[in-house]
Amino acid sequence: MPATTTRPPAEPRYRGLFPSWDGARPLGWYFAEQMLEARAESDFPTNAAGHDEDVNLYMIALLRAWVDRDSVAGILPGVDPLVQPLPRTWSRRRRAEHWRRQADHRLLALGLFDRGDLARRRKVGYRFTAAEMHARDVTVMVRGYATAATLVADRPDLRGLATVWRKLADHGPDYVHVLQTLARRRFGLGARLGDDELERLLASA
């Protein structure tokens, strides 16, 4: 019988994503998996209103930034745009960055914690109803993304980001809903114990 040589199976071309295939995955990979699952479970799945995988990547990056900074409020306190106008000496790019950060703050705060501004002491502002406060925060978020997109629309190096911001402006409440689904069904944020679970915990204690 002729001698034969066997070659080891070819390694997957995507193995380079991780230092060790059996080791821990990067945090961004975890957020990507959870985001895709949340979108599938939500009422606004990926590409439901046109191509928006780029928005998924943007929101995944926001979540990673939130973990790195250890606070959504660290992105930027959300009260600034309603207090005073921006300096006229600021460039268009700097103004766009300001409005983008304002909108990012509200997107994550509304989606993960059901309040539009984590720097505000009260969840519902004085003389507002909860519905009015929510609508106001969503409006500031949507207009923040729209303003940022408009300010840099003619910049070739920022055209991709401007496209993402425009999508977030056009479907802001839908993306908030996606993050709410992620927070509740995937991360367990805002979960509440039912009477049965509470009784079992008390009995075991």
mmCIF file of the C-alpha atoms, coordinates in Angstrom:
data_MODEL
# 
_entry.id   MODEL 
# 
loop_
_atom_site.group_PDB 
_atom_site.id 
_atom_site.type_symbol 
_atom_site.label_atom_id 
_atom_site.label_alt_id 
_atom_site.label_comp_id 
_atom_site.label_asym_id 
_atom_site.label_entity_id 
_atom_site.label_seq_id 
_atom_site.pdbx_PDB_ins_code 
_atom_site.Cartn_x 
_atom_site.Cartn_y 
_atom_site.Cartn_z 
_atom_site.occupancy 
_atom_site.B_iso_or_equiv 
_atom_site.pdbx_formal_charge 
_atom_site.auth_seq_id 
_atom_site.auth_comp_id 
_atom_site.auth_asym_id 
_atom_site.auth_atom_id 
_atom_site.pdbx_PDB_model_num 
ATOM 1   C CA . MET A 1 1   ? 0.000   0.000  0.000  1.00 0.00 ? 1   MET A CA 1 
ATOM 2   C CA . PRO A 1 2   ? 1.570   3.339  -0.996 1.00 0.00 ? 2   PRO A CA 1 
ATOM 3   C CA . ALA A 1 3   ? 2.505   5.705  1.748  1.00 0.00 ? 3   ALA A CA 1 
ATOM 4   C CA . THR A 1 4   ? 0.206   8.678  2.127  1.00 0.00 ? 4   THR A CA 1 
ATOM 5   C CA . THR A 1 5   ? 0.682   11.970 3.864  1.00 0.00 ? 5   THR A CA 1 
ATOM 6   C CA . THR A 1 6   ? -2.060  13.692 5.722  1.00 0.00 ? 6   THR A CA 1 
ATOM 7   C CA . ARG A 1 7   ? -2.262  17.421 6.077  1.00 0.00 ? 7   ARG A CA 1 
ATOM 8   C CA . PRO A 1 8   ? -3.726  19.090 9.122  1.00 0.00 ? 8   PRO A CA 1 
ATOM 9   C CA . PRO A 1 9   ? -7.078  20.719 8.425  1.00 0.00 ? 9   PRO A CA 1 
ATOM 10  C CA . ALA A 1 10  ? -6.801  24.276 7.230  1.00 0.00 ? 10  ALA A CA 1 
ATOM 11  C CA . GLU A 1 11  ? -7.431  26.795 9.954  1.00 0.00 ? 11  GLU A CA 1 
ATOM 12  C CA . PRO A 1 12  ? -10.449 29.025 9.501  1.00 0.00 ? 12  PRO A CA 1 
ATOM 13  C CA . ARG A 1 13  ? -9.589  32.308 7.836  1.00 0.00 ? 13  ARG A CA 1 
ATOM 14  C CA . TYR A 1 14  ? -11.416 34.163 10.606 1.00 0.00 ? 14  TYR A CA 1 
ATOM 15  C CA . ARG A 1 15  ? -9.336  32.634 13.391 1.00 0.00 ? 15  ARG A CA 1 
ATOM 16  C CA . GLY A 1 16  ? -7.298  35.816 13.533 1.00 0.00 ? 16  GLY A CA 1 
ATOM 17  C CA . LEU A 1 17  ? -10.208 37.584 15.181 1.00 0.00 ? 17  LEU A CA 1 
ATOM 18  C CA . PHE A 1 18  ? -9.125  36.177 18.551 1.00 0.00 ? 18  PHE A CA 1 
ATOM 19  C CA . PRO A 1 19  ? -5.652  35.566 20.021 1.00 0.00 ? 19  PRO A CA 1 
ATOM 20  C CA . SER A 1 20  ? -6.813  32.115 21.075 1.00 0.00 ? 20  SER A CA 1 
ATOM 21  C CA . TRP A 1 21  ? -9.901  30.421 19.691 1.00 0.00 ? 21  TRP A CA 1 
ATOM 22  C CA . ASP A 1 22  ? -10.492 28.773 23.067 1.00 0.00 ? 22  ASP A CA 1 
ATOM 23  C CA . GLY A 1 23  ? -9.811  31.935 25.032 1.00 0.00 ? 23  GLY A CA 1 
ATOM 24  C CA . ALA A 1 24  ? -11.960 34.842 26.036 1.00 0.00 ? 24  ALA A CA 1 
ATOM 25  C CA . ARG A 1 25  ? -13.675 36.825 23.310 1.00 0.00 ? 25  ARG A CA 1 
ATOM 26  C CA . PRO A 1 26  ? -13.235 40.595 23.036 1.00 0.00 ? 26  PRO A CA 1 
ATOM 27  C CA . LEU A 1 27  ? -15.912 42.676 24.739 1.00 0.00 ? 27  LEU A CA 1 
ATOM 28  C CA . GLY A 1 28  ? -16.954 44.147 21.404 1.00 0.00 ? 28  GLY A CA 1 
ATOM 29  C CA . TRP A 1 29  ? -17.711 40.634 20.140 1.00 0.00 ? 29  TRP A CA 1 
ATOM 30  C CA . TYR A 1 30  ? -20.008 40.043 23.108 1.00 0.00 ? 30  TYR A CA 1 
ATOM 31  C CA . PHE A 1 31  ? -21.865 43.301 22.487 1.00 0.00 ? 31  PHE A CA 1 
ATOM 32  C CA . ALA A 1 32  ? -22.178 42.440 18.791 1.00 0.00 ? 32  ALA A CA 1 
ATOM 33  C CA . GLU A 1 33  ? -23.786 39.079 19.579 1.00 0.00 ? 33  GLU A CA 1 
ATOM 34  C CA . GLN A 1 34  ? -26.155 40.626 22.103 1.00 0.00 ? 34  GLN A CA 1 
ATOM 35  C CA . MET A 1 35  ? -27.082 43.479 19.752 1.00 0.00 ? 35  MET A CA 1 
ATOM 36  C CA . LEU A 1 36  ? -27.958 41.135 16.885 1.00 0.00 ? 36  LEU A CA 1 
ATOM 37  C CA . GLU A 1 37  ? -30.041 38.963 19.203 1.00 0.00 ? 37  GLU A CA 1 
ATOM 38  C CA . ALA A 1 38  ? -31.823 42.009 20.604 1.00 0.00 ? 38  ALA A CA 1 
ATOM 39  C CA . ARG A 1 39  ? -32.628 43.320 17.150 1.00 0.00 ? 39  ARG A CA 1 
ATOM 40  C CA . ALA A 1 40  ? -34.059 39.952 16.166 1.00 0.00 ? 40  ALA A CA 1 
ATOM 41  C CA . GLU A 1 41  ? -36.208 39.936 19.320 1.00 0.00 ? 41  GLU A CA 1 
ATOM 42  C CA . SER A 1 42  ? -37.336 43.562 18.936 1.00 0.00 ? 42  SER A CA 1 
ATOM 43  C CA . ASP A 1 43  ? -40.040 45.109 16.760 1.00 0.00 ? 43  ASP A CA 1 
ATOM 44  C CA . PHE A 1 44  ? -37.306 46.724 14.636 1.00 0.00 ? 44  PHE A CA 1 
ATOM 45  C CA . PRO A 1 45  ? -35.026 43.962 13.318 1.00 0.00 ? 45  PRO A CA 1 
ATOM 46  C CA . THR A 1 46  ? -31.886 44.684 11.317 1.00 0.00 ? 46  THR A CA 1 
ATOM 47  C CA . ASN A 1 47  ? -32.608 46.127 7.848  1.00 0.00 ? 47  ASN A CA 1 
ATOM 48  C CA . ALA A 1 48  ? -36.317 46.514 8.618  1.00 0.00 ? 48  ALA A CA 1 
ATOM 49  C CA . ALA A 1 49  ? -36.237 50.054 7.207  1.00 0.00 ? 49  ALA A CA 1 
ATOM 50  C CA . GLY A 1 50  ? -33.327 49.683 4.806  1.00 0.00 ? 50  GLY A CA 1 
ATOM 51  C CA . HIS A 1 51  ? -29.684 48.757 5.213  1.00 0.00 ? 51  HIS A CA 1 
ATOM 52  C CA . ASP A 1 52  ? -28.586 49.618 8.758  1.00 0.00 ? 52  ASP A CA 1 
ATOM 53  C CA . GLU A 1 53  ? -25.842 47.221 9.797  1.00 0.00 ? 53  GLU A CA 1 
ATOM 54  C CA . ASP A 1 54  ? -23.721 50.353 10.089 1.00 0.00 ? 54  ASP A CA 1 
ATOM 55  C CA . VAL A 1 55  ? -26.049 51.616 12.833 1.00 0.00 ? 55  VAL A CA 1 
ATOM 56  C CA . ASN A 1 56  ? -25.596 48.310 14.673 1.00 0.00 ? 56  ASN A CA 1 
ATOM 57  C CA . LEU A 1 57  ? -21.827 48.815 14.605 1.00 0.00 ? 57  LEU A CA 1 
ATOM 58  C CA . TYR A 1 58  ? -22.220 52.382 15.806 1.00 0.00 ? 58  TYR A CA 1 
ATOM 59  C CA . MET A 1 59  ? -24.384 51.370 18.769 1.00 0.00 ? 59  MET A CA 1 
ATOM 60  C CA . ILE A 1 60  ? -21.986 48.531 19.628 1.00 0.00 ? 60  ILE A CA 1 
ATOM 61  C CA . ALA A 1 61  ? -19.157 51.080 19.738 1.00 0.00 ? 61  ALA A CA 1 
ATOM 62  C CA . LEU A 1 62  ? -21.270 53.284 22.027 1.00 0.00 ? 62  LEU A CA 1 
ATOM 63  C CA . LEU A 1 63  ? -21.816 50.397 24.418 1.00 0.00 ? 63  LEU A CA 1 
ATOM 64  C CA . ARG A 1 64  ? -18.084 49.674 24.461 1.00 0.00 ? 64  ARG A CA 1 
ATOM 65  C CA . ALA A 1 65  ? -17.367 53.354 25.183 1.00 0.00 ? 65  ALA A CA 1 
ATOM 66  C CA . TRP A 1 66  ? -19.923 53.260 28.001 1.00 0.00 ? 66  TRP A CA 1 
ATOM 67  C CA . VAL A 1 67  ? -18.118 50.335 29.646 1.00 0.00 ? 67  VAL A CA 1 
ATOM 68  C CA . ASP A 1 68  ? -14.694 51.907 29.181 1.00 0.00 ? 68  ASP A CA 1 
ATOM 69  C CA . ARG A 1 69  ? -15.807 55.173 30.760 1.00 0.00 ? 69  ARG A CA 1 
ATOM 70  C CA . ASP A 1 70  ? -17.860 53.393 33.426 1.00 0.00 ? 70  ASP A CA 1 
ATOM 71  C CA . SER A 1 71  ? -20.749 55.815 32.947 1.00 0.00 ? 71  SER A CA 1 
ATOM 72  C CA . VAL A 1 72  ? -23.189 56.834 30.242 1.00 0.00 ? 72  VAL A CA 1 
ATOM 73  C CA . ALA A 1 73  ? -23.119 60.290 31.803 1.00 0.00 ? 73  ALA A CA 1 
ATOM 74  C CA . GLY A 1 74  ? -19.416 60.371 31.020 1.00 0.00 ? 74  GLY A CA 1 
ATOM 75  C CA . ILE A 1 75  ? -20.265 60.734 27.338 1.00 0.00 ? 75  ILE A CA 1 
ATOM 76  C CA . LEU A 1 76  ? -21.661 64.197 28.054 1.00 0.00 ? 76  LEU A CA 1 
ATOM 77  C CA . PRO A 1 77  ? -24.244 65.666 30.426 1.00 0.00 ? 77  PRO A CA 1 
ATOM 78  C CA . GLY A 1 78  ? -27.359 66.132 28.388 1.00 0.00 ? 78  GLY A CA 1 
ATOM 79  C CA . VAL A 1 79  ? -28.571 69.524 29.611 1.00 0.00 ? 79  VAL A CA 1 
ATOM 80  C CA . ASP A 1 80  ? -26.113 71.733 27.699 1.00 0.00 ? 80  ASP A CA 1 
ATOM 81  C CA . PRO A 1 81  ? -27.992 72.369 24.425 1.00 0.00 ? 81  PRO A CA 1 
ATOM 82  C CA . LEU A 1 82  ? -31.014 73.700 26.253 1.00 0.00 ? 82  LEU A CA 1 
ATOM 83  C CA . VAL A 1 83  ? -29.078 76.190 28.401 1.00 0.00 ? 83  VAL A CA 1 
ATOM 84  C CA . GLN A 1 84  ? -27.076 78.372 26.022 1.00 0.00 ? 84  GLN A CA 1 
ATOM 85  C CA . PRO A 1 85  ? -26.096 78.498 22.325 1.00 0.00 ? 85  PRO A CA 1 
ATOM 86  C CA . LEU A 1 86  ? -22.747 77.227 21.145 1.00 0.00 ? 86  LEU A CA 1 
ATOM 87  C CA . PRO A 1 87  ? -19.891 79.705 20.683 1.00 0.00 ? 87  PRO A CA 1 
ATOM 88  C CA . ARG A 1 88  ? -19.807 81.184 17.187 1.00 0.00 ? 88  ARG A CA 1 
ATOM 89  C CA . THR A 1 89  ? -16.069 80.625 17.046 1.00 0.00 ? 89  THR A CA 1 
ATOM 90  C CA . TRP A 1 90  ? -16.524 76.840 16.999 1.00 0.00 ? 90  TRP A CA 1 
ATOM 91  C CA . SER A 1 91  ? -15.910 75.081 13.684 1.00 0.00 ? 91  SER A CA 1 
ATOM 92  C CA . ARG A 1 92  ? -18.646 73.060 12.011 1.00 0.00 ? 92  ARG A CA 1 
ATOM 93  C CA . ARG A 1 93  ? -16.857 69.860 12.931 1.00 0.00 ? 93  ARG A CA 1 
ATOM 94  C CA . ARG A 1 94  ? -16.662 70.835 16.588 1.00 0.00 ? 94  ARG A CA 1 
ATOM 95  C CA . ARG A 1 95  ? -20.350 71.771 16.640 1.00 0.00 ? 95  ARG A CA 1 
ATOM 96  C CA . ALA A 1 96  ? -21.225 68.480 14.966 1.00 0.00 ? 96  ALA A CA 1 
ATOM 97  C CA . GLU A 1 97  ? -19.210 66.608 17.614 1.00 0.00 ? 97  GLU A CA 1 
ATOM 98  C CA . HIS A 1 98  ? -21.061 68.470 20.365 1.00 0.00 ? 98  HIS A CA 1 
ATOM 99  C CA . TRP A 1 99  ? -24.496 67.589 18.979 1.00 0.00 ? 99  TRP A CA 1 
ATOM 100 C CA . ARG A 1 100 ? -23.461 64.018 18.290 1.00 0.00 ? 100 ARG A CA 1 
ATOM 101 C CA . ARG A 1 101 ? -22.350 63.551 21.903 1.00 0.00 ? 101 ARG A CA 1 
ATOM 102 C CA . GLN A 1 102 ? -25.587 65.059 23.158 1.00 0.00 ? 102 GLN A CA 1 
ATOM 103 C CA . ALA A 1 103 ? -27.584 62.650 21.015 1.00 0.00 ? 103 ALA A CA 1 
ATOM 104 C CA . ASP A 1 104 ? -25.435 59.652 22.016 1.00 0.00 ? 104 ASP A CA 1 
ATOM 105 C CA . HIS A 1 105 ? -26.043 60.456 25.670 1.00 0.00 ? 105 HIS A CA 1 
ATOM 106 C CA . ARG A 1 106 ? -29.801 60.424 25.213 1.00 0.00 ? 106 ARG A CA 1 
ATOM 107 C CA . LEU A 1 107 ? -29.835 57.342 23.006 1.00 0.00 ? 107 LEU A CA 1 
ATOM 108 C CA . LEU A 1 108 ? -28.020 55.250 25.614 1.00 0.00 ? 108 LEU A CA 1 
ATOM 109 C CA . ALA A 1 109 ? -29.805 56.809 28.583 1.00 0.00 ? 109 ALA A CA 1 
ATOM 110 C CA . LEU A 1 110 ? -33.273 56.319 27.082 1.00 0.00 ? 110 LEU A CA 1 
ATOM 111 C CA . GLY A 1 111 ? -32.476 52.844 25.813 1.00 0.00 ? 111 GLY A CA 1 
ATOM 112 C CA . LEU A 1 112 ? -30.655 51.412 28.820 1.00 0.00 ? 112 LEU A CA 1 
ATOM 113 C CA . PHE A 1 113 ? -32.154 53.346 31.735 1.00 0.00 ? 113 PHE A CA 1 
ATOM 114 C CA . ASP A 1 114 ? -35.463 54.783 30.477 1.00 0.00 ? 114 ASP A CA 1 
ATOM 115 C CA . ARG A 1 115 ? -34.512 58.374 31.212 1.00 0.00 ? 115 ARG A CA 1 
ATOM 116 C CA . GLY A 1 116 ? -33.254 60.902 28.732 1.00 0.00 ? 116 GLY A CA 1 
ATOM 117 C CA . ASP A 1 117 ? -30.607 62.624 30.800 1.00 0.00 ? 117 ASP A CA 1 
ATOM 118 C CA . LEU A 1 118 ? -28.512 60.961 33.473 1.00 0.00 ? 118 LEU A CA 1 
ATOM 119 C CA . ALA A 1 119 ? -27.201 64.315 34.673 1.00 0.00 ? 119 ALA A CA 1 
ATOM 120 C CA . ARG A 1 120 ? -30.712 65.480 35.554 1.00 0.00 ? 120 ARG A CA 1 
ATOM 121 C CA . ARG A 1 121 ? -31.674 64.878 39.173 1.00 0.00 ? 121 ARG A CA 1 
ATOM 122 C CA . ARG A 1 122 ? -35.308 64.133 38.415 1.00 0.00 ? 122 ARG A CA 1 
ATOM 123 C CA . LYS A 1 123 ? -36.363 61.577 35.847 1.00 0.00 ? 123 LYS A CA 1 
ATOM 124 C CA . VAL A 1 124 ? -39.396 63.731 35.049 1.00 0.00 ? 124 VAL A CA 1 
ATOM 125 C CA . GLY A 1 125 ? -38.819 67.466 34.988 1.00 0.00 ? 125 GLY A CA 1 
ATOM 126 C CA . TYR A 1 126 ? -40.867 69.939 36.965 1.00 0.00 ? 126 TYR A CA 1 
ATOM 127 C CA . ARG A 1 127 ? -44.313 70.572 35.421 1.00 0.00 ? 127 ARG A CA 1 
ATOM 128 C CA . PHE A 1 128 ? -43.815 67.796 32.862 1.00 0.00 ? 128 PHE A CA 1 
ATOM 129 C CA . THR A 1 129 ? -45.648 64.519 32.617 1.00 0.00 ? 129 THR A CA 1 
ATOM 130 C CA . ALA A 1 130 ? -43.603 61.360 32.052 1.00 0.00 ? 130 ALA A CA 1 
ATOM 131 C CA . ALA A 1 131 ? -44.847 61.187 28.444 1.00 0.00 ? 131 ALA A CA 1 
ATOM 132 C CA . GLU A 1 132 ? -43.942 64.832 27.802 1.00 0.00 ? 132 GLU A CA 1 
ATOM 133 C CA . MET A 1 133 ? -40.489 64.375 29.286 1.00 0.00 ? 133 MET A CA 1 
ATOM 134 C CA . HIS A 1 134 ? -39.841 61.289 27.180 1.00 0.00 ? 134 HIS A CA 1 
ATOM 135 C CA . ALA A 1 135 ? -41.029 63.034 24.005 1.00 0.00 ? 135 ALA A CA 1 
ATOM 136 C CA . ARG A 1 136 ? -38.825 66.031 24.782 1.00 0.00 ? 136 ARG A CA 1 
ATOM 137 C CA . ASP A 1 137 ? -35.723 63.882 25.308 1.00 0.00 ? 137 ASP A CA 1 
ATOM 138 C CA . VAL A 1 138 ? -36.363 61.891 22.129 1.00 0.00 ? 138 VAL A CA 1 
ATOM 139 C CA . THR A 1 139 ? -36.799 65.134 20.192 1.00 0.00 ? 139 THR A CA 1 
ATOM 140 C CA . VAL A 1 140 ? -33.483 66.492 21.463 1.00 0.00 ? 140 VAL A CA 1 
ATOM 141 C CA . MET A 1 141 ? -31.795 63.198 20.532 1.00 0.00 ? 141 MET A CA 1 
ATOM 142 C CA . VAL A 1 142 ? -33.259 63.113 17.029 1.00 0.00 ? 142 VAL A CA 1 
ATOM 143 C CA . ARG A 1 143 ? -32.478 66.757 16.321 1.00 0.00 ? 143 ARG A CA 1 
ATOM 144 C CA . GLY A 1 144 ? -28.980 66.324 17.720 1.00 0.00 ? 144 GLY A CA 1 
ATOM 145 C CA . TYR A 1 145 ? -28.214 63.555 15.236 1.00 0.00 ? 145 TYR A CA 1 
ATOM 146 C CA . ALA A 1 146 ? -29.867 65.469 12.399 1.00 0.00 ? 146 ALA A CA 1 
ATOM 147 C CA . THR A 1 147 ? -27.891 68.617 13.183 1.00 0.00 ? 147 THR A CA 1 
ATOM 148 C CA . ALA A 1 148 ? -24.610 66.712 13.417 1.00 0.00 ? 148 ALA A CA 1 
ATOM 149 C CA . ALA A 1 149 ? -25.277 64.969 10.100 1.00 0.00 ? 149 ALA A CA 1 
ATOM 150 C CA . THR A 1 150 ? -26.113 68.247 8.356  1.00 0.00 ? 150 THR A CA 1 
ATOM 151 C CA . LEU A 1 151 ? -23.006 70.002 9.661  1.00 0.00 ? 151 LEU A CA 1 
ATOM 152 C CA . VAL A 1 152 ? -20.598 67.415 8.217  1.00 0.00 ? 152 VAL A CA 1 
ATOM 153 C CA . ALA A 1 153 ? -22.576 66.190 5.195  1.00 0.00 ? 153 ALA A CA 1 
ATOM 154 C CA . ASP A 1 154 ? -20.050 67.762 2.801  1.00 0.00 ? 154 ASP A CA 1 
ATOM 155 C CA . ARG A 1 155 ? -16.991 66.280 4.532  1.00 0.00 ? 155 ARG A CA 1 
ATOM 156 C CA . PRO A 1 156 ? -15.770 63.199 2.597  1.00 0.00 ? 156 PRO A CA 1 
ATOM 157 C CA . ASP A 1 157 ? -13.963 61.811 5.654  1.00 0.00 ? 157 ASP A CA 1 
ATOM 158 C CA . LEU A 1 158 ? -17.146 61.961 7.756  1.00 0.00 ? 158 LEU A CA 1 
ATOM 159 C CA . ARG A 1 159 ? -19.701 60.965 5.139  1.00 0.00 ? 159 ARG A CA 1 
ATOM 160 C CA . GLY A 1 160 ? -20.108 57.477 6.581  1.00 0.00 ? 160 GLY A CA 1 
ATOM 161 C CA . LEU A 1 161 ? -20.764 58.813 10.074 1.00 0.00 ? 161 LEU A CA 1 
ATOM 162 C CA . ALA A 1 162 ? -23.163 61.413 8.707  1.00 0.00 ? 162 ALA A CA 1 
ATOM 163 C CA . THR A 1 163 ? -25.127 58.601 7.052  1.00 0.00 ? 163 THR A CA 1 
ATOM 164 C CA . VAL A 1 164 ? -25.373 56.729 10.355 1.00 0.00 ? 164 VAL A CA 1 
ATOM 165 C CA . TRP A 1 165 ? -26.462 59.869 12.217 1.00 0.00 ? 165 TRP A CA 1 
ATOM 166 C CA . ARG A 1 166 ? -29.139 60.524 9.602  1.00 0.00 ? 166 ARG A CA 1 
ATOM 167 C CA . LYS A 1 167 ? -30.530 57.028 10.063 1.00 0.00 ? 167 LYS A CA 1 
ATOM 168 C CA . LEU A 1 168 ? -30.573 57.508 13.841 1.00 0.00 ? 168 LEU A CA 1 
ATOM 169 C CA . ALA A 1 169 ? -32.398 60.812 13.325 1.00 0.00 ? 169 ALA A CA 1 
ATOM 170 C CA . ASP A 1 170 ? -34.952 59.276 10.953 1.00 0.00 ? 170 ASP A CA 1 
ATOM 171 C CA . HIS A 1 171 ? -35.720 56.269 13.182 1.00 0.00 ? 171 HIS A CA 1 
ATOM 172 C CA . GLY A 1 172 ? -34.645 57.460 16.628 1.00 0.00 ? 172 GLY A CA 1 
ATOM 173 C CA . PRO A 1 173 ? -37.536 55.959 18.653 1.00 0.00 ? 173 PRO A CA 1 
ATOM 174 C CA . ASP A 1 174 ? -37.043 52.606 16.910 1.00 0.00 ? 174 ASP A CA 1 
ATOM 175 C CA . TYR A 1 175 ? -33.373 52.444 17.909 1.00 0.00 ? 175 TYR A CA 1 
ATOM 176 C CA . VAL A 1 176 ? -34.273 53.430 21.466 1.00 0.00 ? 176 VAL A CA 1 
ATOM 177 C CA . HIS A 1 177 ? -36.664 50.466 21.436 1.00 0.00 ? 177 HIS A CA 1 
ATOM 178 C CA . VAL A 1 178 ? -33.837 48.193 20.245 1.00 0.00 ? 178 VAL A CA 1 
ATOM 179 C CA . LEU A 1 179 ? -31.641 49.271 23.164 1.00 0.00 ? 179 LEU A CA 1 
ATOM 180 C CA . GLN A 1 180 ? -34.549 48.805 25.558 1.00 0.00 ? 180 GLN A CA 1 
ATOM 181 C CA . THR A 1 181 ? -34.920 45.246 24.284 1.00 0.00 ? 181 THR A CA 1 
ATOM 182 C CA . LEU A 1 182 ? -31.177 44.731 24.696 1.00 0.00 ? 182 LEU A CA 1 
ATOM 183 C CA . ALA A 1 183 ? -31.254 46.106 28.240 1.00 0.00 ? 183 ALA A CA 1 
ATOM 184 C CA . ARG A 1 184 ? -34.221 44.095 29.453 1.00 0.00 ? 184 ARG A CA 1 
ATOM 185 C CA . ARG A 1 185 ? -33.975 40.802 27.602 1.00 0.00 ? 185 ARG A CA 1 
ATOM 186 C CA . ARG A 1 186 ? -30.213 40.446 27.181 1.00 0.00 ? 186 ARG A CA 1 
ATOM 187 C CA . PHE A 1 187 ? -28.628 42.446 30.044 1.00 0.00 ? 187 PHE A CA 1 
ATOM 188 C CA . GLY A 1 188 ? -31.395 42.088 32.632 1.00 0.00 ? 188 GLY A CA 1 
ATOM 189 C CA . LEU A 1 189 ? -31.465 45.832 33.365 1.00 0.00 ? 189 LEU A CA 1 
ATOM 190 C CA . GLY A 1 190 ? -34.721 46.985 34.909 1.00 0.00 ? 190 GLY A CA 1 
ATOM 191 C CA . ALA A 1 191 ? -35.869 43.425 35.572 1.00 0.00 ? 191 ALA A CA 1 
ATOM 192 C CA . ARG A 1 192 ? -38.513 43.058 38.258 1.00 0.00 ? 192 ARG A CA 1 
ATOM 193 C CA . LEU A 1 193 ? -39.225 40.106 40.461 1.00 0.00 ? 193 LEU A CA 1 
ATOM 194 C CA . GLY A 1 194 ? -42.678 38.642 40.337 1.00 0.00 ? 194 GLY A CA 1 
ATOM 195 C CA . ASP A 1 195 ? -44.492 37.688 43.537 1.00 0.00 ? 195 ASP A CA 1 
ATOM 196 C CA . ASP A 1 196 ? -43.568 34.012 43.121 1.00 0.00 ? 196 ASP A CA 1 
ATOM 197 C CA . GLU A 1 197 ? -39.858 34.746 42.681 1.00 0.00 ? 197 GLU A CA 1 
ATOM 198 C CA . LEU A 1 198 ? -39.871 37.109 45.643 1.00 0.00 ? 198 LEU A CA 1 
ATOM 199 C CA . GLU A 1 199 ? -41.536 34.530 47.891 1.00 0.00 ? 199 GLU A CA 1 
ATOM 200 C CA . ARG A 1 200 ? -38.970 31.890 46.910 1.00 0.00 ? 200 ARG A CA 1 
ATOM 201 C CA . LEU A 1 201 ? -36.108 34.261 47.658 1.00 0.00 ? 201 LEU A CA 1 
ATOM 202 C CA . LEU A 1 202 ? -37.558 35.205 51.028 1.00 0.00 ? 202 LEU A CA 1 
ATOM 203 C CA . ALA A 1 203 ? -38.139 31.555 51.892 1.00 0.00 ? 203 ALA A CA 1 
ATOM 204 C CA . SER A 1 204 ? -34.554 30.637 51.025 1.00 0.00 ? 204 SER A CA 1 
ATOM 205 C CA . ALA A 1 205 ? -33.245 33.576 53.068 1.00 0.00 ? 205 ALA A CA 1 
# 
